[in-house]
mmCIF file with all atom_site columns, C-alpha atoms in Angstrom:
data_model
loop_
_atom_site.group_PDB
_atom_site.id
_atom_site.type_symbol
_atom_site.label_atom_id
_atom_site.label_alt_id
_atom_site.label_comp_id
_atom_site.label_asym_id
_atom_site.label_entity_id
_atom_site.label_seq_id
_atom_site.pdbx_PDB_ins_code
_atom_site.Cartn_x
_atom_site.Cartn_y
_atom_site.Cartn_z
_atom_site.occupancy
_atom_site.B_iso_or_equiv
_atom_site.pdbx_formal_charge
_atom_site.auth_seq_id
_atom_site.auth_comp_id
_atom_site.auth_asym_id
_atom_site.auth_atom_id
_atom_site.pdbx_PDB_model_num
ATOM 1   C CA . MET A 1 1   ? 7.020   -4.103  27.868  1.00 0.00 ? 450 MET A CA 1
ATOM 2   C CA . LYS A 1 2   ? 7.963   -0.830  28.297  1.00 0.00 ? 451 LYS A CA 1
ATOM 3   C CA . LEU A 1 3   ? 8.597   0.512   24.694  1.00 0.00 ? 452 LEU A CA 1
ATOM 4   C CA . ASP A 1 4   ? 7.683   4.339   23.871  1.00 0.00 ? 453 ASP A CA 1
ATOM 5   C CA . PHE A 1 5   ? 5.545   5.044   20.438  1.00 0.00 ? 454 PHE A CA 1
ATOM 6   C CA . ALA A 1 6   ? 8.549   7.021   19.515  1.00 0.00 ? 455 ALA A CA 1
ATOM 7   C CA . TYR A 1 7   ? 11.656  4.455   19.082  1.00 0.00 ? 456 TYR A CA 1
ATOM 8   C CA . VAL A 1 8   ? 8.612   1.223   17.709  1.00 0.00 ? 457 VAL A CA 1
ATOM 9   C CA . ALA A 1 9   ? 7.396   4.621   14.778  1.00 0.00 ? 458 ALA A CA 1
ATOM 10  C CA . THR A 1 10  ? 11.165  5.149   13.782  1.00 0.00 ? 459 THR A CA 1
ATOM 11  C CA . PHE A 1 11  ? 11.568  1.570   12.882  1.00 0.00 ? 460 PHE A CA 1
ATOM 12  C CA . ILE A 1 12  ? 8.287   0.823   11.324  1.00 0.00 ? 461 ILE A CA 1
ATOM 13  C CA . SER A 1 13  ? 9.356   4.668   9.550   1.00 0.00 ? 462 SER A CA 1
ATOM 14  C CA . LEU A 1 14  ? 12.839  2.979   8.272   1.00 0.00 ? 463 LEU A CA 1
ATOM 15  C CA . ILE A 1 15  ? 10.698  -0.032  6.298   1.00 0.00 ? 464 ILE A CA 1
ATOM 16  C CA . TYR A 1 16  ? 8.259   2.569   4.578   1.00 0.00 ? 465 TYR A CA 1
ATOM 17  C CA . GLY A 1 17  ? 10.729  4.878   4.079   1.00 0.00 ? 466 GLY A CA 1
ATOM 18  C CA . LEU A 1 18  ? 12.649  2.274   2.054   1.00 0.00 ? 467 LEU A CA 1
ATOM 19  C CA . ALA A 1 19  ? 9.634   2.299   0.671   1.00 0.00 ? 468 ALA A CA 1
ATOM 20  C CA . LEU A 1 20  ? 9.361   5.069   -0.776  1.00 0.00 ? 469 LEU A CA 1
ATOM 21  C CA . ALA A 1 21  ? 12.997  5.082   -1.663  1.00 0.00 ? 470 ALA A CA 1
ATOM 22  C CA . HIS A 1 22  ? 12.768  1.627   -3.526  1.00 0.00 ? 471 HIS A CA 1
ATOM 23  C CA . GLY A 1 23  ? 9.653   3.434   -5.510  1.00 0.00 ? 472 GLY A CA 1
ATOM 24  C CA . LEU A 1 24  ? 11.341  6.345   -6.224  1.00 0.00 ? 473 LEU A CA 1
ATOM 25  C CA . SER A 1 25  ? 14.676  5.931   -7.683  1.00 0.00 ? 474 SER A CA 1
ATOM 26  C CA . CYS A 1 26  ? 12.410  2.836   -9.969  1.00 0.00 ? 475 CYS A CA 1
ATOM 27  C CA . ILE A 1 27  ? 9.450   6.820   -11.672 1.00 0.00 ? 476 ILE A CA 1
ATOM 28  C CA . ALA A 1 28  ? 13.691  8.650   -11.489 1.00 0.00 ? 477 ALA A CA 1
ATOM 29  C CA . GLU A 1 29  ? 15.126  5.482   -13.821 1.00 0.00 ? 478 GLU A CA 1
ATOM 30  C CA . LEU A 1 30  ? 11.408  5.937   -15.958 1.00 0.00 ? 479 LEU A CA 1
ATOM 31  C CA . LEU A 1 31  ? 11.263  9.064   -16.637 1.00 0.00 ? 480 LEU A CA 1
ATOM 32  C CA . GLN A 1 32  ? 14.829  9.412   -17.370 1.00 0.00 ? 481 GLN A CA 1
ATOM 33  C CA . ASN A 1 33  ? 14.728  6.246   -19.565 1.00 0.00 ? 482 ASN A CA 1
ATOM 34  C CA . TYR A 1 34  ? 11.587  7.547   -20.920 1.00 0.00 ? 483 TYR A CA 1
ATOM 35  C CA . LYS A 1 35  ? 12.575  7.041   -24.805 1.00 0.00 ? 484 LYS A CA 1
ATOM 36  C CA . LYS A 1 36  ? 13.125  3.391   -23.829 1.00 0.00 ? 485 LYS A CA 1
ATOM 37  C CA . ILE A 1 37  ? 10.320  2.275   -22.298 1.00 0.00 ? 486 ILE A CA 1
ATOM 38  C CA . LYS A 1 38  ? 6.285   1.282   -23.768 1.00 0.00 ? 487 LYS A CA 1
ATOM 39  C CA . SER A 1 39  ? 4.705   3.494   -20.761 1.00 0.00 ? 488 SER A CA 1
ATOM 40  C CA . TYR A 1 40  ? 1.319   2.566   -19.359 1.00 0.00 ? 489 TYR A CA 1
ATOM 41  C CA . TRP A 1 41  ? -1.395  4.712   -18.075 1.00 0.00 ? 490 TRP A CA 1
ATOM 42  C CA . ILE A 1 42  ? -2.710  1.935   -15.472 1.00 0.00 ? 491 ILE A CA 1
ATOM 43  C CA . TRP A 1 43  ? 0.703   2.085   -14.055 1.00 0.00 ? 492 TRP A CA 1
ATOM 44  C CA . TRP A 1 44  ? 1.052   5.201   -13.310 1.00 0.00 ? 493 TRP A CA 1
ATOM 45  C CA . VAL A 1 45  ? -2.165  5.444   -11.718 1.00 0.00 ? 494 VAL A CA 1
ATOM 46  C CA . TRP A 1 46  ? -1.446  3.212   -8.899  1.00 0.00 ? 495 TRP A CA 1
ATOM 47  C CA . ALA A 1 47  ? 2.153   4.425   -9.152  1.00 0.00 ? 496 ALA A CA 1
ATOM 48  C CA . ILE A 1 48  ? -0.072  7.962   -7.931  1.00 0.00 ? 497 ILE A CA 1
ATOM 49  C CA . PHE A 1 49  ? -2.153  5.891   -5.415  1.00 0.00 ? 498 PHE A CA 1
ATOM 50  C CA . LEU A 1 50  ? 1.219   4.076   -3.891  1.00 0.00 ? 499 LEU A CA 1
ATOM 51  C CA . LEU A 1 51  ? 3.195   7.142   -3.173  1.00 0.00 ? 500 LEU A CA 1
ATOM 52  C CA . LEU A 1 52  ? -0.234  9.256   -1.996  1.00 0.00 ? 501 LEU A CA 1
ATOM 53  C CA . LEU A 1 53  ? -0.497  5.422   0.248   1.00 0.00 ? 502 LEU A CA 1
ATOM 54  C CA . SER A 1 54  ? 2.517   5.639   1.732   1.00 0.00 ? 503 SER A CA 1
ATOM 55  C CA . ASN A 1 55  ? 1.621   9.299   3.249   1.00 0.00 ? 504 ASN A CA 1
ATOM 56  C CA . GLY A 1 56  ? -1.468  7.715   4.676   1.00 0.00 ? 505 GLY A CA 1
ATOM 57  C CA . PHE A 1 57  ? -0.122  4.768   5.987   1.00 0.00 ? 506 PHE A CA 1
ATOM 58  C CA . TRP A 1 58  ? 2.682   6.741   8.344   1.00 0.00 ? 507 TRP A CA 1
ATOM 59  C CA . VAL A 1 59  ? 0.392   9.148   9.140   1.00 0.00 ? 508 VAL A CA 1
ATOM 60  C CA . SER A 1 60  ? -2.519  6.764   9.909   1.00 0.00 ? 509 SER A CA 1
ATOM 61  C CA . ILE A 1 61  ? 0.400   4.296   12.351  1.00 0.00 ? 510 ILE A CA 1
ATOM 62  C CA . TYR A 1 62  ? 0.652   8.436   14.657  1.00 0.00 ? 511 TYR A CA 1
ATOM 63  C CA . ASN A 1 63  ? -3.134  8.764   14.688  1.00 0.00 ? 512 ASN A CA 1
ATOM 64  C CA . ILE A 1 64  ? -3.978  4.538   15.083  1.00 0.00 ? 513 ILE A CA 1
ATOM 65  C CA . TRP A 1 65  ? -0.858  3.392   17.119  1.00 0.00 ? 514 TRP A CA 1
ATOM 66  C CA . ASN A 1 66  ? 0.213   7.193   19.228  1.00 0.00 ? 515 ASN A CA 1
ATOM 67  C CA . ASP A 1 67  ? -2.302  6.667   22.434  1.00 0.00 ? 516 ASP A CA 1
ATOM 68  C CA . ILE A 1 68  ? -0.851  3.484   23.868  1.00 0.00 ? 517 ILE A CA 1
ATOM 69  C CA . GLU A 1 69  ? 1.189   3.224   26.604  1.00 0.00 ? 518 GLU A CA 1
ATOM 70  C CA . GLN A 1 70  ? 1.772   -0.259  27.451  1.00 0.00 ? 519 GLN A CA 1
ATOM 71  C CA . TRP A 1 71  ? 3.413   -2.105  24.318  1.00 0.00 ? 520 TRP A CA 1
ATOM 72  C CA . LYS A 1 72  ? 3.180   -5.533  23.825  1.00 0.00 ? 521 LYS A CA 1
ATOM 73  C CA . MET A 1 73  ? 5.043   -7.837  21.434  1.00 0.00 ? 522 MET A CA 1
ATOM 74  C CA . SER A 1 74  ? 2.089   -8.698  19.768  1.00 0.00 ? 523 SER A CA 1
ATOM 75  C CA . TYR A 1 75  ? 1.788   -4.977  18.390  1.00 0.00 ? 524 TYR A CA 1
ATOM 76  C CA . VAL A 1 76  ? 4.997   -4.607  17.689  1.00 0.00 ? 525 VAL A CA 1
ATOM 77  C CA . VAL A 1 77  ? 4.609   -7.778  15.529  1.00 0.00 ? 526 VAL A CA 1
ATOM 78  C CA . PHE A 1 78  ? 1.846   -6.821  14.119  1.00 0.00 ? 527 PHE A CA 1
ATOM 79  C CA . ILE A 1 79  ? 3.036   -3.345  12.605  1.00 0.00 ? 528 ILE A CA 1
ATOM 80  C CA . THR A 1 80  ? 6.215   -4.132  11.173  1.00 0.00 ? 529 THR A CA 1
ATOM 81  C CA . PHE A 1 81  ? 3.822   -7.149  9.752   1.00 0.00 ? 530 PHE A CA 1
ATOM 82  C CA . GLU A 1 82  ? 1.891   -4.341  8.329   1.00 0.00 ? 531 GLU A CA 1
ATOM 83  C CA . GLY A 1 83  ? 5.621   -2.444  7.286   1.00 0.00 ? 532 GLY A CA 1
ATOM 84  C CA . CYS A 1 84  ? 6.725   -5.581  5.300   1.00 0.00 ? 533 CYS A CA 1
ATOM 85  C CA . LEU A 1 85  ? 3.420   -5.747  3.447   1.00 0.00 ? 534 LEU A CA 1
ATOM 86  C CA . PHE A 1 86  ? 3.403   -2.275  2.747   1.00 0.00 ? 535 PHE A CA 1
ATOM 87  C CA . TYR A 1 87  ? 7.775   -2.077  1.177   1.00 0.00 ? 536 TYR A CA 1
ATOM 88  C CA . LEU A 1 88  ? 6.693   -5.771  -0.317  1.00 0.00 ? 537 LEU A CA 1
ATOM 89  C CA . CYS A 1 89  ? 4.174   -3.997  -2.530  1.00 0.00 ? 538 CYS A CA 1
ATOM 90  C CA . TYR A 1 90  ? 6.412   -1.022  -3.047  1.00 0.00 ? 539 TYR A CA 1
ATOM 91  C CA . TYR A 1 91  ? 8.610   -4.238  -4.399  1.00 0.00 ? 540 TYR A CA 1
ATOM 92  C CA . ILE A 1 92  ? 6.415   -6.191  -6.741  1.00 0.00 ? 541 ILE A CA 1
ATOM 93  C CA . PHE A 1 93  ? 5.070   -2.765  -8.413  1.00 0.00 ? 542 PHE A CA 1
ATOM 94  C CA . PHE A 1 94  ? 7.784   -0.928  -8.902  1.00 0.00 ? 543 PHE A CA 1
ATOM 95  C CA . ASN A 1 95  ? 11.092  -2.410  -11.043 1.00 0.00 ? 544 ASN A CA 1
ATOM 96  C CA . HIS A 1 96  ? 13.640  -0.837  -11.821 1.00 0.00 ? 545 HIS A CA 1
ATOM 97  C CA . ILE A 1 97  ? 14.448  -0.584  -16.207 1.00 0.00 ? 546 ILE A CA 1
ATOM 98  C CA . ASN A 1 98  ? 16.692  -3.841  -17.151 1.00 0.00 ? 547 ASN A CA 1
ATOM 99  C CA . GLU A 1 99  ? 13.890  -5.357  -14.635 1.00 0.00 ? 548 GLU A CA 1
ATOM 100 C CA . ILE A 1 100 ? 11.130  -4.674  -16.504 1.00 0.00 ? 549 ILE A CA 1
ATOM 101 C CA . ASP A 1 101 ? 10.762  -7.498  -19.556 1.00 0.00 ? 550 ASP A CA 1
ATOM 102 C CA . ASN A 1 102 ? 10.199  -6.487  -23.239 1.00 0.00 ? 551 ASN A CA 1
ATOM 103 C CA . LYS A 1 103 ? 10.271  -2.090  -21.934 1.00 0.00 ? 552 LYS A CA 1
ATOM 104 C CA . ASP A 1 104 ? 7.105   -2.552  -21.222 1.00 0.00 ? 553 ASP A CA 1
ATOM 105 C CA . LEU A 1 105 ? 4.439   -1.299  -18.696 1.00 0.00 ? 554 LEU A CA 1
ATOM 106 C CA . GLU A 1 106 ? 1.376   -2.915  -19.310 1.00 0.00 ? 555 GLU A CA 1
ATOM 107 C CA . TYR A 1 107 ? 3.739   -6.302  -20.068 1.00 0.00 ? 556 TYR A CA 1
ATOM 108 C CA . ASP A 1 108 ? 4.782   -5.439  -16.551 1.00 0.00 ? 557 ASP A CA 1
ATOM 109 C CA . TYR A 1 109 ? 1.962   -4.458  -14.309 1.00 0.00 ? 558 TYR A CA 1
ATOM 110 C CA . TYR A 1 110 ? -0.391  -7.414  -15.778 1.00 0.00 ? 559 TYR A CA 1
ATOM 111 C CA . LYS A 1 111 ? 2.312   -9.932  -15.070 1.00 0.00 ? 560 LYS A CA 1
ATOM 112 C CA . ASN A 1 112 ? 2.297   -8.207  -10.981 1.00 0.00 ? 561 ASN A CA 1
ATOM 113 C CA . LYS A 1 113 ? -0.388  -8.156  -11.049 1.00 0.00 ? 562 LYS A CA 1
ATOM 114 C CA . ARG A 1 114 ? -1.770  -11.106 -8.734  1.00 0.00 ? 563 ARG A CA 1
ATOM 115 C CA . PHE A 1 115 ? 0.940   -11.165 -5.575  1.00 0.00 ? 564 PHE A CA 1
ATOM 116 C CA . PHE A 1 116 ? 0.715   -6.829  -5.185  1.00 0.00 ? 565 PHE A CA 1
ATOM 117 C CA . PHE A 1 117 ? -3.155  -6.401  -5.062  1.00 0.00 ? 566 PHE A CA 1
ATOM 118 C CA . LEU A 1 118 ? -3.312  -9.983  -2.529  1.00 0.00 ? 567 LEU A CA 1
ATOM 119 C CA . ILE A 1 119 ? 0.114   -8.584  -0.542  1.00 0.00 ? 568 ILE A CA 1
ATOM 120 C CA . LEU A 1 120 ? -1.496  -4.737  -0.945  1.00 0.00 ? 569 LEU A CA 1
ATOM 121 C CA . SER A 1 121 ? -5.853  -6.028  0.338   1.00 0.00 ? 570 SER A CA 1
ATOM 122 C CA . LEU A 1 122 ? -4.227  -7.661  3.275   1.00 0.00 ? 571 LEU A CA 1
ATOM 123 C CA . ALA A 1 123 ? -2.107  -4.537  3.563   1.00 0.00 ? 572 ALA A CA 1
ATOM 124 C CA . ILE A 1 124 ? -4.961  -2.152  3.296   1.00 0.00 ? 573 ILE A CA 1
ATOM 125 C CA . PHE A 1 125 ? -6.877  -4.207  5.596   1.00 0.00 ? 574 PHE A CA 1
ATOM 126 C CA . CYS A 1 126 ? -4.972  -4.643  8.167   1.00 0.00 ? 575 CYS A CA 1
ATOM 127 C CA . MET A 1 127 ? -4.362  -0.795  8.415   1.00 0.00 ? 576 MET A CA 1
ATOM 128 C CA . LEU A 1 128 ? -7.834  -0.148  8.376   1.00 0.00 ? 577 LEU A CA 1
ATOM 129 C CA . ASN A 1 129 ? -10.194 -2.802  9.546   1.00 0.00 ? 578 ASN A CA 1
ATOM 130 C CA . LEU A 1 130 ? -7.824  -5.625  11.841  1.00 0.00 ? 579 LEU A CA 1
ATOM 131 C CA . SER A 1 131 ? -5.880  -2.154  13.415  1.00 0.00 ? 580 SER A CA 1
ATOM 132 C CA . GLU A 1 132 ? -8.274  -1.251  15.769  1.00 0.00 ? 581 GLU A CA 1
ATOM 133 C CA . VAL A 1 133 ? -9.258  -4.572  16.315  1.00 0.00 ? 582 VAL A CA 1
ATOM 134 C CA . ILE A 1 134 ? -6.407  -5.539  18.178  1.00 0.00 ? 583 ILE A CA 1
ATOM 135 C CA . ILE A 1 135 ? -5.668  -2.575  19.982  1.00 0.00 ? 584 ILE A CA 1
ATOM 136 C CA . LYS A 1 136 ? -8.949  -0.760  20.942  1.00 0.00 ? 585 LYS A CA 1
ATOM 137 C CA . GLU A 1 137 ? -10.681 -4.060  21.285  1.00 0.00 ? 586 GLU A CA 1
ATOM 138 C CA . TYR A 1 138 ? -13.454 -4.068  19.318  1.00 0.00 ? 587 TYR A CA 1
ATOM 139 C CA . THR A 1 139 ? -15.067 -7.762  17.774  1.00 0.00 ? 588 THR A CA 1
ATOM 140 C CA . PHE A 1 140 ? -13.760 -8.321  14.284  1.00 0.00 ? 589 PHE A CA 1
ATOM 141 C CA . ILE A 1 141 ? -17.648 -8.099  13.394  1.00 0.00 ? 590 ILE A CA 1
ATOM 142 C CA . ASP A 1 142 ? -18.178 -4.663  15.053  1.00 0.00 ? 591 ASP A CA 1
ATOM 143 C CA . LYS A 1 143 ? -15.116 -3.201  13.094  1.00 0.00 ? 592 LYS A CA 1
ATOM 144 C CA . LEU A 1 144 ? -16.732 -4.618  10.028  1.00 0.00 ? 593 LEU A CA 1
ATOM 145 C CA . GLN A 1 145 ? -20.288 -2.583  10.163  1.00 0.00 ? 594 GLN A CA 1
ATOM 146 C CA . LYS A 1 146 ? -18.468 0.441   10.429  1.00 0.00 ? 595 LYS A CA 1
ATOM 147 C CA . GLN A 1 147 ? -15.941 -0.034  8.114   1.00 0.00 ? 596 GLN A CA 1
ATOM 148 C CA . PRO A 1 148 ? -16.024 -2.981  5.519   1.00 0.00 ? 597 PRO A CA 1
ATOM 149 C CA . PRO A 1 149 ? -13.272 -3.651  3.261   1.00 0.00 ? 598 PRO A CA 1
ATOM 150 C CA . ILE A 1 150 ? -14.928 -2.639  -0.011  1.00 0.00 ? 599 ILE A CA 1
ATOM 151 C CA . VAL A 1 151 ? -10.584 -1.669  -0.971  1.00 0.00 ? 600 VAL A CA 1
ATOM 152 C CA . PRO A 1 152 ? -8.766  -4.701  -0.020  1.00 0.00 ? 601 PRO A CA 1
ATOM 153 C CA . LEU A 1 153 ? -12.194 -6.504  -1.874  1.00 0.00 ? 602 LEU A CA 1
ATOM 154 C CA . LEU A 1 154 ? -12.540 -4.531  -5.116  1.00 0.00 ? 603 LEU A CA 1
ATOM 155 C CA . LEU A 1 155 ? -8.200  -4.868  -4.817  1.00 0.00 ? 604 LEU A CA 1
ATOM 156 C CA . ILE A 1 156 ? -8.769  -8.414  -4.553  1.00 0.00 ? 605 ILE A CA 1
ATOM 157 C CA . SER A 1 157 ? -10.764 -8.855  -7.600  1.00 0.00 ? 606 SER A CA 1
ATOM 158 C CA . LEU A 1 158 ? -7.892  -6.670  -9.085  1.00 0.00 ? 607 LEU A CA 1
ATOM 159 C CA . ALA A 1 159 ? -5.654  -10.247 -8.461  1.00 0.00 ? 608 ALA A CA 1
ATOM 160 C CA . PHE A 1 160 ? -8.000  -11.622 -10.543 1.00 0.00 ? 609 PHE A CA 1
ATOM 161 C CA . SER A 1 161 ? -8.746  -9.852  -13.382 1.00 0.00 ? 610 SER A CA 1
ATOM 162 C CA . THR A 1 162 ? -6.724  -9.066  -16.505 1.00 0.00 ? 611 THR A CA 1
ATOM 163 C CA . ASN A 1 163 ? -9.805  -6.473  -17.764 1.00 0.00 ? 612 ASN A CA 1
ATOM 164 C CA . LYS A 1 164 ? -8.212  -3.176  -18.166 1.00 0.00 ? 613 LYS A CA 1
ATOM 165 C CA . LYS A 1 165 ? -11.107 -1.242  -17.871 1.00 0.00 ? 614 LYS A CA 1
ATOM 166 C CA . LEU A 1 166 ? -11.755 -2.854  -14.255 1.00 0.00 ? 615 LEU A CA 1
ATOM 167 C CA . HIS A 1 167 ? -8.355  -2.261  -13.408 1.00 0.00 ? 616 HIS A CA 1
ATOM 168 C CA . GLY A 1 168 ? -8.590  1.452   -14.715 1.00 0.00 ? 617 GLY A CA 1
ATOM 169 C CA . ALA A 1 169 ? -11.344 2.149   -13.184 1.00 0.00 ? 618 ALA A CA 1
ATOM 170 C CA . ILE A 1 170 ? -10.365 0.934   -9.718  1.00 0.00 ? 619 ILE A CA 1
ATOM 171 C CA . GLY A 1 171 ? -6.781  2.866   -9.104  1.00 0.00 ? 620 GLY A CA 1
ATOM 172 C CA . ILE A 1 172 ? -9.374  6.386   -10.545 1.00 0.00 ? 621 ILE A CA 1
ATOM 173 C CA . PHE A 1 173 ? -11.435 5.476   -7.405  1.00 0.00 ? 622 PHE A CA 1
ATOM 174 C CA . CYS A 1 174 ? -8.726  4.700   -5.512  1.00 0.00 ? 623 CYS A CA 1
ATOM 175 C CA . VAL A 1 175 ? -6.714  7.542   -5.972  1.00 0.00 ? 624 VAL A CA 1
ATOM 176 C CA . THR A 1 176 ? -10.194 9.710   -5.889  1.00 0.00 ? 625 THR A CA 1
ATOM 177 C CA . ILE A 1 177 ? -11.136 8.310   -2.698  1.00 0.00 ? 626 ILE A CA 1
ATOM 178 C CA . PHE A 1 178 ? -7.661  9.065   -0.861  1.00 0.00 ? 627 PHE A CA 1
ATOM 179 C CA . PHE A 1 179 ? -7.706  12.781  -2.350  1.00 0.00 ? 628 PHE A CA 1
ATOM 180 C CA . ILE A 1 180 ? -11.624 12.144  -1.164  1.00 0.00 ? 629 ILE A CA 1
ATOM 181 C CA . GLN A 1 181 ? -10.592 11.345  2.267   1.00 0.00 ? 630 GLN A CA 1
ATOM 182 C CA . LEU A 1 182 ? -7.237  14.533  1.655   1.00 0.00 ? 631 LEU A CA 1
ATOM 183 C CA . MET A 1 183 ? -9.362  17.083  1.432   1.00 0.00 ? 632 MET A CA 1
ATOM 184 C CA . GLN A 1 184 ? -12.000 16.182  4.136   1.00 0.00 ? 633 GLN A CA 1
ATOM 185 C CA . SER A 1 185 ? -9.182  16.113  7.028   1.00 0.00 ? 634 SER A CA 1
#
């Protein structure tokens, strides 16, 4: 298939842009109505992580996929799938104020955590592990040995845990790891 990376990147950027716009509009509503909601610090840690991750994913798309000269339909489907997973994460996590039960971010966070963390772990696993297996023809085992899926596994554990300390610790760990990688690049 004769496609240019710019064409595919524009399409995928629209999906990421819609997710980011949804998240930012929900955050803006929460900030404008902060007296009407019960805030929850862990929710804010994960919101910050998602905002950072949107930039990381968008840049990673370029770093991983820009050298492809001959696009296969499977590549387009896979990269679209990654973008759709990311959009679903945003849509599940960020709710407009009228969609938040009891106007309580803690209740909303734990109500939606299972789908959110399972989808987020799959999105991160696809970006960090499967992308390179698909285009660089690593074996799956080689890629897992080179970069074990530690973050996706931690996120899966959060999907099934209600331990608030664990949710906070892993959230802070993910934000910290993101900043460390940012400083190294």
